Each structure stands twice: as C-alpha cells, then as structure tokens.
Tab-separated table of C-alpha atoms and ligand atoms in Angstrom:
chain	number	residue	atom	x	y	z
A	1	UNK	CA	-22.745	-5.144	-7.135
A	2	UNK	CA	-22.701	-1.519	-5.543
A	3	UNK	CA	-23.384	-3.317	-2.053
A	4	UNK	CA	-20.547	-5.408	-1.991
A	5	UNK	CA	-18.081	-4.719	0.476
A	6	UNK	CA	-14.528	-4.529	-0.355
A	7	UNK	CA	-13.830	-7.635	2.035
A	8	UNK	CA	-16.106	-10.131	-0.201
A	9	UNK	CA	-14.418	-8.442	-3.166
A	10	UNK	CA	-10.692	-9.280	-1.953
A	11	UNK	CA	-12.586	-12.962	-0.673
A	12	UNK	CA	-13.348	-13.517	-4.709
A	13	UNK	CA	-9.940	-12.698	-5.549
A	14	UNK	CA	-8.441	-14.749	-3.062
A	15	UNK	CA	-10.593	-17.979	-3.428
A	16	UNK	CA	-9.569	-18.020	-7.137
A	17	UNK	CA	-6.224	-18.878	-5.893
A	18	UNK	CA	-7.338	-21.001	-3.241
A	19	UNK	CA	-9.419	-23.329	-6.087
A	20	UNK	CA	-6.730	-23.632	-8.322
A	21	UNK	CA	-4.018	-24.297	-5.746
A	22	UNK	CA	-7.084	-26.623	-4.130
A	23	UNK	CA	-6.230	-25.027	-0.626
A	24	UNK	CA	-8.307	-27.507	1.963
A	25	UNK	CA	-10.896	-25.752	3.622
A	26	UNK	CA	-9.433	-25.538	7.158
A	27	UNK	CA	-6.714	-23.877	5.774
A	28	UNK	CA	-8.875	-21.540	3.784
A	29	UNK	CA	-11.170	-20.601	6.828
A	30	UNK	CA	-7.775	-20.214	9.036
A	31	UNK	CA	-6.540	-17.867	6.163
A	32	UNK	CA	-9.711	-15.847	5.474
A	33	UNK	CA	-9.910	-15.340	9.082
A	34	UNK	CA	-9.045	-12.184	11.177
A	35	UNK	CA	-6.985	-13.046	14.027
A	36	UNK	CA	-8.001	-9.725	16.245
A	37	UNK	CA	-9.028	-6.426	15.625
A	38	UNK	CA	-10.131	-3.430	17.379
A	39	UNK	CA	-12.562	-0.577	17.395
A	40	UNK	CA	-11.931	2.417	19.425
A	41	UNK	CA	-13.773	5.730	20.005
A	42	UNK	CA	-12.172	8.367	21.699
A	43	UNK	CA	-12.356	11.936	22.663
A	44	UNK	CA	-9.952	14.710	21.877
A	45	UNK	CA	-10.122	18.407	23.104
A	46	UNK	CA	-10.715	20.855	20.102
A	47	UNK	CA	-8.732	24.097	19.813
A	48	UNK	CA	-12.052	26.259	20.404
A	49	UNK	CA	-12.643	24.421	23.653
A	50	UNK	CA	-15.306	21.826	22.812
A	51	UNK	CA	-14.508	17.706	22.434
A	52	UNK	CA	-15.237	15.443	19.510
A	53	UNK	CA	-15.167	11.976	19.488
A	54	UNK	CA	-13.580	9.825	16.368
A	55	UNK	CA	-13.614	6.252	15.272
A	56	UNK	CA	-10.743	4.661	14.439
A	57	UNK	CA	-9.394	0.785	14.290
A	58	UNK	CA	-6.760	-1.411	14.108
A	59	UNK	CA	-7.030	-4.848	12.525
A	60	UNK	CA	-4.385	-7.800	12.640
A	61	UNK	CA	-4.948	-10.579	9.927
A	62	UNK	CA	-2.516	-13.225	10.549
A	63	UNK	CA	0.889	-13.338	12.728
A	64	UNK	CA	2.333	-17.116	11.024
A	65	UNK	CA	5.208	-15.656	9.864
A	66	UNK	CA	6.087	-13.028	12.606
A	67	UNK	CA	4.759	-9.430	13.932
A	68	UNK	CA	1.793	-8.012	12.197
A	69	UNK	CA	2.922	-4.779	10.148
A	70	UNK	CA	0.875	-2.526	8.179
A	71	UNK	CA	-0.177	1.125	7.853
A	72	UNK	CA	-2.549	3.662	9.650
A	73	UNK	CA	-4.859	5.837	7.087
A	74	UNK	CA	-6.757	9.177	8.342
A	75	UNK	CA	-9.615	9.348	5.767
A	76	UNK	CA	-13.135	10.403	6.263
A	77	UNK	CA	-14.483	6.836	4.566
A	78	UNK	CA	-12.631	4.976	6.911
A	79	UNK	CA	-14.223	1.794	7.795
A	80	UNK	CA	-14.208	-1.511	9.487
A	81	UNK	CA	-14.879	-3.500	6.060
A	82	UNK	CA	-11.921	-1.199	4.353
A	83	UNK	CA	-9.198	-1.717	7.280
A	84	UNK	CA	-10.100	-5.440	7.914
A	85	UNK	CA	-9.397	-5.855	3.836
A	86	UNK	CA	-6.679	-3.909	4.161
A	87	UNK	CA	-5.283	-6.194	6.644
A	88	UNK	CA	-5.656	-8.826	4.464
A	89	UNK	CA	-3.990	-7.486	1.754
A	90	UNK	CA	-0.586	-7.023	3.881
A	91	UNK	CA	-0.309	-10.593	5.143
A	92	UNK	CA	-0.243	-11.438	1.243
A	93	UNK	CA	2.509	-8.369	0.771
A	94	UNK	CA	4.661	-9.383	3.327
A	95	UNK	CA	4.966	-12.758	2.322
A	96	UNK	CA	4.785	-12.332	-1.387
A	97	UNK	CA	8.045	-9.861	-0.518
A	98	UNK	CA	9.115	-12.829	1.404
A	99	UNK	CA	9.570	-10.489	4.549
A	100	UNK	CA	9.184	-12.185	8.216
A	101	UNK	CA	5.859	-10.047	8.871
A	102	UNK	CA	2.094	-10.961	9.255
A	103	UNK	CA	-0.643	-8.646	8.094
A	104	UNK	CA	-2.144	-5.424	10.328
A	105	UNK	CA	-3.830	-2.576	9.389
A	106	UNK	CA	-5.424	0.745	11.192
A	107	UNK	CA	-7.300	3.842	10.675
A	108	UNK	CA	-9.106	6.222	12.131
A	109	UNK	CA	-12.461	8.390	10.062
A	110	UNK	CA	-11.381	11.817	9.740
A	111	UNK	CA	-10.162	14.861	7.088
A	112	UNK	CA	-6.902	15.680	8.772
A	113	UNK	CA	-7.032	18.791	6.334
A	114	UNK	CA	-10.079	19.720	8.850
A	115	UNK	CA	-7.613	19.613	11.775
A	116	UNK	CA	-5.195	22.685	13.221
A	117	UNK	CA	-1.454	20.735	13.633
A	118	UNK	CA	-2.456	20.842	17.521
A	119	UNK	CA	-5.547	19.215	17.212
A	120	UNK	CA	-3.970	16.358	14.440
A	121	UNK	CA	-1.545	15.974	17.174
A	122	UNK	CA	-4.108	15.216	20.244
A	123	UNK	CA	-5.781	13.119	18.038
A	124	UNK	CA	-2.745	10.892	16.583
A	125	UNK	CA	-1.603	10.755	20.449
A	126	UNK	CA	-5.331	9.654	21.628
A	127	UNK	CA	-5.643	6.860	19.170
A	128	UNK	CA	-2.256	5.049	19.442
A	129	UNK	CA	-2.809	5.412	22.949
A	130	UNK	CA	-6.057	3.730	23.042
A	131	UNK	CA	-4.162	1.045	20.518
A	132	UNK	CA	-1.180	0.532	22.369
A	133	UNK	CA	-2.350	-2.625	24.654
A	134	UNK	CA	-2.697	-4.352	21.052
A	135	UNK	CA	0.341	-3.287	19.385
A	136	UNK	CA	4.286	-3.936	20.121
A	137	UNK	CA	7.658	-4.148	18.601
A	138	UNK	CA	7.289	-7.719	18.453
A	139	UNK	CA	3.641	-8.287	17.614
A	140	UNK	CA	2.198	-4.839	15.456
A	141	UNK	CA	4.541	-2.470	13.644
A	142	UNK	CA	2.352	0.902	12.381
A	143	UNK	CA	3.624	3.117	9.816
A	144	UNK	CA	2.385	5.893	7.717
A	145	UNK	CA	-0.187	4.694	4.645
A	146	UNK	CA	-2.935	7.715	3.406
A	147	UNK	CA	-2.542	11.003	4.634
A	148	UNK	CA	-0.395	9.415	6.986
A	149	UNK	CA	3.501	10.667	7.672
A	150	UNK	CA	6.852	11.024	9.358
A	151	UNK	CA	5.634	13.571	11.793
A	152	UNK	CA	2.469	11.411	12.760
A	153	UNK	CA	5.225	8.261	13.493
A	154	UNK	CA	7.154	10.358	15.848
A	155	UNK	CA	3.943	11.315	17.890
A	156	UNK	CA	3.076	7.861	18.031
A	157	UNK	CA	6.476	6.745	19.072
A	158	UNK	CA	6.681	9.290	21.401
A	159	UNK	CA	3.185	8.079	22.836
A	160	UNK	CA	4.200	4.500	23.254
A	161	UNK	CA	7.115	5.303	24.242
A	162	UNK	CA	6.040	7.493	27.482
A	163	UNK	CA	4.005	4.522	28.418
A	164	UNK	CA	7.032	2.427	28.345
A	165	UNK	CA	9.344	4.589	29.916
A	166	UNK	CA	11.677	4.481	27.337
A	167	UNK	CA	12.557	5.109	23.478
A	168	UNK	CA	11.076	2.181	21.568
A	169	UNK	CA	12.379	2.459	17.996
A	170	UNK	CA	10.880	-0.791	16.750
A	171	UNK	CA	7.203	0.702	17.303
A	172	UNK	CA	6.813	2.430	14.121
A	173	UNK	CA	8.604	2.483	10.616
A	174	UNK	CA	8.657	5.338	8.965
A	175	UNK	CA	9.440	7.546	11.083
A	176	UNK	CA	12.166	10.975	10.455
A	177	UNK	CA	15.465	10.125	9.769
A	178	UNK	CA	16.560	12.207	13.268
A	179	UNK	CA	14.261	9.190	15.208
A	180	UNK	CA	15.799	6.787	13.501
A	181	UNK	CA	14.121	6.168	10.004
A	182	UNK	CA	15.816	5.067	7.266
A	183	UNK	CA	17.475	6.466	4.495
A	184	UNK	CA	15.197	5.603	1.371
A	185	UNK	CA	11.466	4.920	3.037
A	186	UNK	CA	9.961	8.199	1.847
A	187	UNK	CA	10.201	6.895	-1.899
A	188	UNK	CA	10.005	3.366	-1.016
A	189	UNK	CA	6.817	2.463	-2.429
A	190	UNK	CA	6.952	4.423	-5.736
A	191	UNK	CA	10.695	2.997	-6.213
A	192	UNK	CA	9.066	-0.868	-5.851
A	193	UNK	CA	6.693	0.444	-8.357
A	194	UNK	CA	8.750	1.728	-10.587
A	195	UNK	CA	10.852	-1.288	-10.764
A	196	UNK	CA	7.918	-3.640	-10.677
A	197	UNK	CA	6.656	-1.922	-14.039
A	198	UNK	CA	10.236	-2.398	-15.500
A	199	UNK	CA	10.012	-6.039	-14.914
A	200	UNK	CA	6.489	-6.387	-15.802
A	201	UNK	CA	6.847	-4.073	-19.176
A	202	UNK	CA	10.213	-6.583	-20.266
A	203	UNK	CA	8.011	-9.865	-19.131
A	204	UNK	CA	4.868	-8.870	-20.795
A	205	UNK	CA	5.346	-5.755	-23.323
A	206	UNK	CA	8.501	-7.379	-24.495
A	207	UNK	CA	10.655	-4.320	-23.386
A	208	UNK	CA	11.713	-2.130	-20.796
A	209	UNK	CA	10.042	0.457	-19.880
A	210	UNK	CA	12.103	3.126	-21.441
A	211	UNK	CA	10.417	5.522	-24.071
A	212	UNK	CA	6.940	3.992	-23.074
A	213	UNK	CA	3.813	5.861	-22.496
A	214	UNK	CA	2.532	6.199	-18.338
A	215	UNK	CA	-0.072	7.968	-17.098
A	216	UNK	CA	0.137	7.818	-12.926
A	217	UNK	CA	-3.896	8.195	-11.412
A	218	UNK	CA	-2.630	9.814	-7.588
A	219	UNK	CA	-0.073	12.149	-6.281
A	220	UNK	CA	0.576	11.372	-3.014
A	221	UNK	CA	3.261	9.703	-1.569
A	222	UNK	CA	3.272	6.664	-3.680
A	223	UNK	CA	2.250	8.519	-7.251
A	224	UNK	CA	4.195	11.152	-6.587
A	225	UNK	CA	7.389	9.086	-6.419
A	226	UNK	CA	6.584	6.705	-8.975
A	227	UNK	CA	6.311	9.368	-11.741
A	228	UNK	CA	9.266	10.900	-10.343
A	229	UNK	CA	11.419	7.779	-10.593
A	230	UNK	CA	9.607	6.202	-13.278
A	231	UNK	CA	10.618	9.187	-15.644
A	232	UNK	CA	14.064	10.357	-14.212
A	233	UNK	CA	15.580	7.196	-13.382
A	234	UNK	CA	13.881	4.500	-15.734
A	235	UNK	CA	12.890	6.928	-18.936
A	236	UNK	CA	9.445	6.705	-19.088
A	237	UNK	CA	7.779	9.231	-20.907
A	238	UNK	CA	4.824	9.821	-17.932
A	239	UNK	CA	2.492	11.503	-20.514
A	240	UNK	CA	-0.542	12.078	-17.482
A	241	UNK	CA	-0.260	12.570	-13.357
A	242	UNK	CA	-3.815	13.398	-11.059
A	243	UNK	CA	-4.502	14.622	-7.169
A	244	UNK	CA	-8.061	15.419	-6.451
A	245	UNK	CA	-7.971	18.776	-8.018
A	246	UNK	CA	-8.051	16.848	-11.493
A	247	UNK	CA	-6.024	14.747	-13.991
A	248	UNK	CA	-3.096	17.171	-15.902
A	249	UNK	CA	-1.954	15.533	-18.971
A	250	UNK	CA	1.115	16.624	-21.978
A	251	UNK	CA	0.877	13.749	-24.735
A	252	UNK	CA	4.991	15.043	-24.630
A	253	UNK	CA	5.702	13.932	-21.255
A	254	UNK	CA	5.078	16.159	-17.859
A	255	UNK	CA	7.867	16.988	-15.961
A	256	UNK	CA	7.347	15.556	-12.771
A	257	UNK	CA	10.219	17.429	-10.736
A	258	UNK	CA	8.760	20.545	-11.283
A	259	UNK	CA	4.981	19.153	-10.344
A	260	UNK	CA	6.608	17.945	-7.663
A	261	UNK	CA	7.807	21.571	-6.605
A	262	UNK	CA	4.610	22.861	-7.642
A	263	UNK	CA	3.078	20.557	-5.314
A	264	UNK	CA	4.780	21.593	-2.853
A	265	UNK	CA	4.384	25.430	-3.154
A	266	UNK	CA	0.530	25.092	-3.791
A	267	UNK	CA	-0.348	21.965	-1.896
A	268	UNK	CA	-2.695	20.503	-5.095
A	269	UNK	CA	-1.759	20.571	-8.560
A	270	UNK	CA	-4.820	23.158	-9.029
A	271	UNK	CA	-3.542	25.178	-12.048
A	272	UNK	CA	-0.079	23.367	-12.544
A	273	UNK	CA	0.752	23.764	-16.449
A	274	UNK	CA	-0.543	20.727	-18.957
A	275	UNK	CA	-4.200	20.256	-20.320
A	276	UNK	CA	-6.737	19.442	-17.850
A	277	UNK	CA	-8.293	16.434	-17.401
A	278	UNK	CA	-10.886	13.921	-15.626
A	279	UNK	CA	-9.662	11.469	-13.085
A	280	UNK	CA	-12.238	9.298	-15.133
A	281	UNK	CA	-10.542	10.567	-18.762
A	282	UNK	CA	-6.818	9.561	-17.177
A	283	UNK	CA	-7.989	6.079	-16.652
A	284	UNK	CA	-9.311	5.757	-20.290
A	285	UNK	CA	-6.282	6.795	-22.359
A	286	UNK	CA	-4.227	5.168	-24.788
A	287	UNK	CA	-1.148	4.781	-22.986
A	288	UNK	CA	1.434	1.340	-22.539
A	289	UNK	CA	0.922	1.897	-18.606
A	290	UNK	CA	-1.853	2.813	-16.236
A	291	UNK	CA	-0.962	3.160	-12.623
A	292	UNK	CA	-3.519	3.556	-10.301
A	293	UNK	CA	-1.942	5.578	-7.244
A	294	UNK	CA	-5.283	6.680	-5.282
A	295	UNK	CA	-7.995	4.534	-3.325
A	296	UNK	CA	-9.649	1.775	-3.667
A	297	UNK	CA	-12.367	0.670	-6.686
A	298	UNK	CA	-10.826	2.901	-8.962
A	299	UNK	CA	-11.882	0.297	-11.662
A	300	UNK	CA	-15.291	-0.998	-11.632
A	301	UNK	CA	-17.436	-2.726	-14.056
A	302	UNK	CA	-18.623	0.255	-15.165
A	303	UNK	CA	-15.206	1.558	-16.503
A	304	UNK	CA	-12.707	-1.061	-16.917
A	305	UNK	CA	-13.875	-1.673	-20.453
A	306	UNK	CA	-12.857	1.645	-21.588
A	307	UNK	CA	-9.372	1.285	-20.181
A	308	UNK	CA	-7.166	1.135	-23.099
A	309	UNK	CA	-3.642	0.569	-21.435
A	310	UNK	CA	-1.773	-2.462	-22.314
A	311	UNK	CA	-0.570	-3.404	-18.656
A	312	UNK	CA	-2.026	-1.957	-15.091
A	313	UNK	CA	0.147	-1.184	-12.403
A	314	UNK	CA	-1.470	-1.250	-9.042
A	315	UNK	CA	0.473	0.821	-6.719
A	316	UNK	CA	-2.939	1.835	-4.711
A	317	UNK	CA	-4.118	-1.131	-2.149
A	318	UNK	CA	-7.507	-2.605	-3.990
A	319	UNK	CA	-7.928	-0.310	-7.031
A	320	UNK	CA	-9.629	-2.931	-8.779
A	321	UNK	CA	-13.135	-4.881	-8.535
A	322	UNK	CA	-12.695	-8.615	-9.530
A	323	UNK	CA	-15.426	-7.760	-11.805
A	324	UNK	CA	-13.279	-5.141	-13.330
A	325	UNK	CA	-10.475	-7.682	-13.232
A	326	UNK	CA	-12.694	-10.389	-15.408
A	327	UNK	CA	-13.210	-7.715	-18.115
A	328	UNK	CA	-9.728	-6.538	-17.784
A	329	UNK	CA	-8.856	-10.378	-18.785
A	330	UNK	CA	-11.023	-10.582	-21.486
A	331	UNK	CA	-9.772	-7.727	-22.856
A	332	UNK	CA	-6.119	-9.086	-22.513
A	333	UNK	CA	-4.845	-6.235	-20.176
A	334	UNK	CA	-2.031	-7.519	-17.843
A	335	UNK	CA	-2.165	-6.829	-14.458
A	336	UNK	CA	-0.204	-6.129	-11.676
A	337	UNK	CA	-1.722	-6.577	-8.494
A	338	UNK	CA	-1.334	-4.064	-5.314
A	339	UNK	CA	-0.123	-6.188	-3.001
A	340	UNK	CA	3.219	-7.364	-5.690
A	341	UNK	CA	4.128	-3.491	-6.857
A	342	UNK	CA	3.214	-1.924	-3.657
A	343	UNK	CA	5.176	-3.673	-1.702
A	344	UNK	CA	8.164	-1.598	-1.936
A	345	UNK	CA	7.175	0.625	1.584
A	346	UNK	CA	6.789	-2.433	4.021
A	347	UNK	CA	9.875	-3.965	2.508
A	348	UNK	CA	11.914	-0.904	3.578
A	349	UNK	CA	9.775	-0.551	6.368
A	350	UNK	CA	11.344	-3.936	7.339
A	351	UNK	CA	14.825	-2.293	6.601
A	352	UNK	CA	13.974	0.149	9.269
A	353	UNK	CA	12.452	-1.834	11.890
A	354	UNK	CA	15.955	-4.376	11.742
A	355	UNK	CA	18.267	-1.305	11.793
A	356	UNK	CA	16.287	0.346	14.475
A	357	UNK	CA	16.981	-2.938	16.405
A	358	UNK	CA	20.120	-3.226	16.316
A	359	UNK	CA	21.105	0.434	16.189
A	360	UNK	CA	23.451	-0.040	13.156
A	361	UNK	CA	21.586	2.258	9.893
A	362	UNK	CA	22.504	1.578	6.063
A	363	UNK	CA	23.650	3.721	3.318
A	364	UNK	CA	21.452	5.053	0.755
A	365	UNK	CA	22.750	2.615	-1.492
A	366	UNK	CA	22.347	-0.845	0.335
A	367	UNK	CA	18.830	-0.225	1.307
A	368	UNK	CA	17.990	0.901	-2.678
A	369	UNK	CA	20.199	-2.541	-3.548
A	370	UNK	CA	18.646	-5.046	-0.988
A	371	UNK	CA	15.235	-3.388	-1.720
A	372	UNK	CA	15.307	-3.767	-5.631
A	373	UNK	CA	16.731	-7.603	-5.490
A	374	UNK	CA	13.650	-7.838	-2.972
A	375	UNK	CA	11.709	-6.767	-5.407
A	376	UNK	CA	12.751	-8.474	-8.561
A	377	UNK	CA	12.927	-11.940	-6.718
A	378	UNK	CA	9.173	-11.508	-5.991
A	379	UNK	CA	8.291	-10.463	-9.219
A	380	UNK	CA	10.076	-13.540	-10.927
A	381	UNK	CA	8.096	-15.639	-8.082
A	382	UNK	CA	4.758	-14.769	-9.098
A	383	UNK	CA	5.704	-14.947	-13.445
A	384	UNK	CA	7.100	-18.244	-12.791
A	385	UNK	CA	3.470	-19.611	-10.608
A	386	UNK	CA	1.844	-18.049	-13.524
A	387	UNK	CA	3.405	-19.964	-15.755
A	388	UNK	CA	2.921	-22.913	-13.742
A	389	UNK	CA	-0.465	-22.276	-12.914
A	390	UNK	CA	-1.483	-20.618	-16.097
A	391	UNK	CA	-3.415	-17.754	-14.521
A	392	UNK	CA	-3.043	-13.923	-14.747
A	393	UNK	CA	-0.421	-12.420	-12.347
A	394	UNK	CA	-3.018	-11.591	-9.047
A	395	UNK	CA	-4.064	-14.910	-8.688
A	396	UNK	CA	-0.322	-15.941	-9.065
A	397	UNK	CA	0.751	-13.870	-6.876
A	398	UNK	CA	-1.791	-15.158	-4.698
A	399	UNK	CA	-0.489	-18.487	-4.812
A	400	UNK	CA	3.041	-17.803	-3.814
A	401	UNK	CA	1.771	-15.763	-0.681
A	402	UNK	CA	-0.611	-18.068	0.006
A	403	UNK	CA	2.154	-21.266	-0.033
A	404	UNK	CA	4.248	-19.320	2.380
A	405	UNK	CA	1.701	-18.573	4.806
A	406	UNK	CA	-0.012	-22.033	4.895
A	407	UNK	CA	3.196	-23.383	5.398
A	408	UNK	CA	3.935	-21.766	8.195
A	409	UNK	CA	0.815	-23.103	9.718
A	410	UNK	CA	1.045	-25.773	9.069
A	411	UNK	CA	4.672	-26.414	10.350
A	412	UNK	CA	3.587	-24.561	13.560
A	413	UNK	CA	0.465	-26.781	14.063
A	414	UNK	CA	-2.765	-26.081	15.605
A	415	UNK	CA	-2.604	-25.174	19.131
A	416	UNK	CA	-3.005	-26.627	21.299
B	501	LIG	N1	0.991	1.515	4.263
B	501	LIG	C1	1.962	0.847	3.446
B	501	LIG	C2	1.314	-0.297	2.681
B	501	LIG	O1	0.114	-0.319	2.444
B	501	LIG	C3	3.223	0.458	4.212
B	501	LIG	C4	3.004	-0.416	5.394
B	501	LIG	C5	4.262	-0.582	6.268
B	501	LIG	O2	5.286	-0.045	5.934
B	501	LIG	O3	4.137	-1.248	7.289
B	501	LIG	O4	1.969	-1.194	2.245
C-alpha cells in the first residue's frame, strides 16, 4: 500500500466510475491518458552569489473541452506522480463545474519559506519562462494553488508577457486586483466549500449547516476561508482549525476572524488561544463535518476508521486513499470529493480569465451570484447520478465529469 503512487490511487477511483458507467476501453485509455507534460530544471542566481538548480513541471491532462487550466504548487515533495494526478483531477473539476476548461497542472520542488523575496522572484520568473513555449491564453491558464499567490501571478504575467511584447491578461488567473484579477478569487475556493457543505449537510444530514459542529484540517488559503465563511456567513459552529504548527480546538466554537488576524500578525497559529491539538486528533473527533484543507493522503487506511464525522468535505486535492474511501463507506460516512467542493477557485478563475478578455470586470456581487448557482447546479448533478447510479458521491461525481468529457471526444472524433 505505502508504495502506491497517488496516480494509481486516483486510477482506482476513477475506474470505479468507468465500470459502472461501462466506459469502452478506448475511451478509458484516451481519458486516463496525459496529453503532454513537461519537466524542467533550471538555474537561478542565489542572493550570496552561488546558483542552484530546481525541478519543476507542468502537466496538461486533456484539452476536449477547451484550454488546459490548473494551478502551480511550490512544495518541497513536489513530484511528477503528484502534478500528473493533479492534472487529472482538474479535467474532472472543470467539467464537473461545467466550465469550458481541460485539466493542467504545475509545480516546481522547493520551501519558498527557504527563499529571500528576490530569490522567490528569480525563481518564479525562471520557471514560467522555461514553461512558456507550452502554455498560452488559449491552451494553459496557471494560477496560484499551494504556497502559491497573487504576487507570484504578476511575476509570471509579467514574464510572459515581456516575451510577447505586450500585456497578456488571459495568462494567469489570480492575479492582484490592480493587474486585473477579480473581485472575489482570493476566497473563491473556501466560498465553493462552504456552500458545497450547505448543500451536502441539507442532502445528506437532513439540514443546513447552521448550528452544526466543523472542524477545518488546513489554514491556508482554502481552510482559512472556509472557516471564515463557513462560521460568519453560514453559522457553523467551527469547533477545530490546524496549520502545521498543530490542530487548536474550543468544543464552543473558535473565532476564526481573529485567527485569521492572528495569522496574519504571527504567520502560524503557534500559540493562538484554544486547546492544543494533533493534526492526527482533529481528524478523529466527533464533529457533523470534517474538512480536510491540507495535502494529499490525509486519510489512509490506517486512520480513516477512527474518523468519527458524519460527512467529509474535501476541500484539499486527493486527501483521501480509495482504501480510506472503502472504510469510510462501510462505516456510512458521506463524502464529498475534492474535485466537486474545491472547485470554487477555477470556477472564478474562469470569471477572471473571461473578464480579463474582454476588459469589462464584475461586481462583487455577480461573481459571488454566478459562482454559487455554479456551484449548486454541480452539486445537484452529481446527487441526482448518485441516485441514478446508486453509488457514493466521488464516483458520481465521476460520472457526470466523465459524460462531459467523453462526449466531447467523441463529437470531435479521432484525428485524423
Ligand atoms: N489550484 C486551484 C485548484 O486546485 C485553482 C486552479 C485554477 O484556478 O486554475 O483548483
């Protein structure tokens, strides 16, 4: 089990759906296929004078539907097998979210927290450089994805752009609101969330999520702002919150606003004020919702039986083995899967990329309405194939991405 790499995990999950929906086996190869990816090295000067080299990638799944899209991690486990999955994963978002996008994904191995803002900077500039021949406003959109951010998208705009002698918007989503961003893509992702554990708490708890128990495994981006919203805006009582420093839970309900500050003044949430706790202890308490927030393979077979949550959440990409998943089954925990609640960022992400194109940028309000009726629509998509199908919510999910997709291939045809 411990030497099975995260591509053959996603494989499993995928060819459940595949069986049941009995997907032919051309289509299957075409769809567990990469179309192209990439594997650069590069060198970047270091502030003290010497040059280090770094490895970074960027994968493209499948392009049926339209440009690949997907993020660009800096992590020091970066990996072919992880981005290639990755990949994956975001030709199944996009089309689950029923937006006109194929599946990318990049990365490069590194601890930006190792870097001085000059060196982050050469680096970010190196790699998109050495990436740019493969990417394009009409064929791969990056944007930000772990440890990732606004300031990283304007240096790679800024790169590409310089190259093309002139200011290519439609390069990169989320980028600053100055370099035209959009209003609403910072708390994108948590907002999906947050209203894909609404729906999911009415469709399988029976109620909305109001006055119910959360505990949120991840404080970055995504976590951050799914506490946040989850508790402000929806009423959740988000009893437990984590970084890498720890898990911090207050059986009476944290308040997230002022971790959020705290966060901000002290960069972790190292001594923030609620009773300490294990990452491993947040996973395994008695709360209506677990969200995993963090990385991948958060739940293994060697933990998902002490999960005691009544629904899961994923709002990390792959937080969960399908080993994990088969005991999470038999123990009659719903699921969520990653590529349904996370898929709140690329659908703004879209947002940005069409108002970037034609120059013209929403209010606050129309890209929070168009994203939560994107939302809801695919969430009522995947319940209603799960009905049909009678099979838990991944492998439904699964389904509706994976009619989309094949359907565009097979309308296009086989060229040549
Ligand atoms: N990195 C995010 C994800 O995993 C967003 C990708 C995008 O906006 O293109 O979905």
């Amino acid at each position: 089990m411990a030497n099975k790499g995260l591509f053959e995990d996603a494989l499993t999950q995928f060819n459940r759906a595949a069986d049941l929906m009995k997907l032919d086996d051309g289509m299957r190869q075409v769809l567990s296929s990469h179309k192209r990816g990439i594997r650069v090295q590069f060198p970047v000067k270091m502030d003290d004078g010497s040059i280090r080299v770094f490895t970074g990638y960027r994968y493209q799944h499948n392009i049926a539907r339209g440009p690949a899209k997907g993020g660009v991690r800096y992590h020091p486990n970066v990996n072919e097998d992880e981005i290639k999955t990755l990949s994956f994963l975001m030709t199944w978002k996009c089309a689950v979210a029923g937006i006109p996008y194929g599946g990318a994904k990049g990365g490069v191995k590194v601890d930006p927290n190792e870097l001085s803002t000059g060196e982050l900077e050469r680096m970010s500039r190196r790699y998109f450089s050495e990436i740019s021949p493969f990417i394009g406003p009409e064929t791969d959109i990056p944007a930000p994805d772990v440890n990732t951010n606004a300031q990283i998208m304007s240096w790679f705009l800024d790169t590409y752009s310089m190259g093309e002698g002139r200011s290519t918007l439609g390069i990169v989503t989320g980028k600053p609101l100055e370099l035209g961003g959009s209003l609403g893509r910072p708390e994108a992702t948590g907002r999906g969330v947050s209203i894909i554990t609404n729906e999911a708490s009415k469709y399988f708890l029976g109620d909305e999520i109001k006055g119910k128990t959360v505990a949120v495994q991840g404080f970055g981006n995504v976590g951050s702002y799914t506490a946040l919203i989850l508790g402000e805006e929806y009423g959740a009582k988000i009893v437990a919150i984590s970084d890498i420093t720890g898990g911090y839970y207050n059986p009476d309900g944290i308040n997230v606003k002022e971790a959020f500050e705290y966060v901000t003044a002290h960069k972790s949430l190292e001594g923030f004020n609620a009773q300490k706790i294990t990452n491993e202890e947040l996973l395994e308490l008695d709360v209506d919702v677990l969200i995993p927030a963090a990385l991948e393979r958060t739940i293994r077979e060697d933990n998902a039986d002490k999960v005691k949550a009544k629904l899961i959440v994923e709002a990390a990409n792959g937080p969960t083995t399908p080993e994990a998943d088969a005991i999470l089954r038999s123990k009659g925990i719903h699921l969520v899967p990653d590529f349904l609640s996370n898929a709140g960022g690329v659908t703004v992400s879209y947002f940005e990329w069409v108002q970037g194109l034609y120059s013209y940028f929403w209010d606050l309000e129309d890209v929070r309405k168009a994203l939560d009726k994107a939302m809801k629509n695919a969430f009522k998509d995947s319940a209603t194939a799960r009905e049909e199908y009678k099979t838990d919510m991944r492998t439904a999910s699964y389904i509706v991405a994976i009619n989309k997709v094949a359907t565009a291939t097979r309308l296009r045809g086989i060229f040549p």
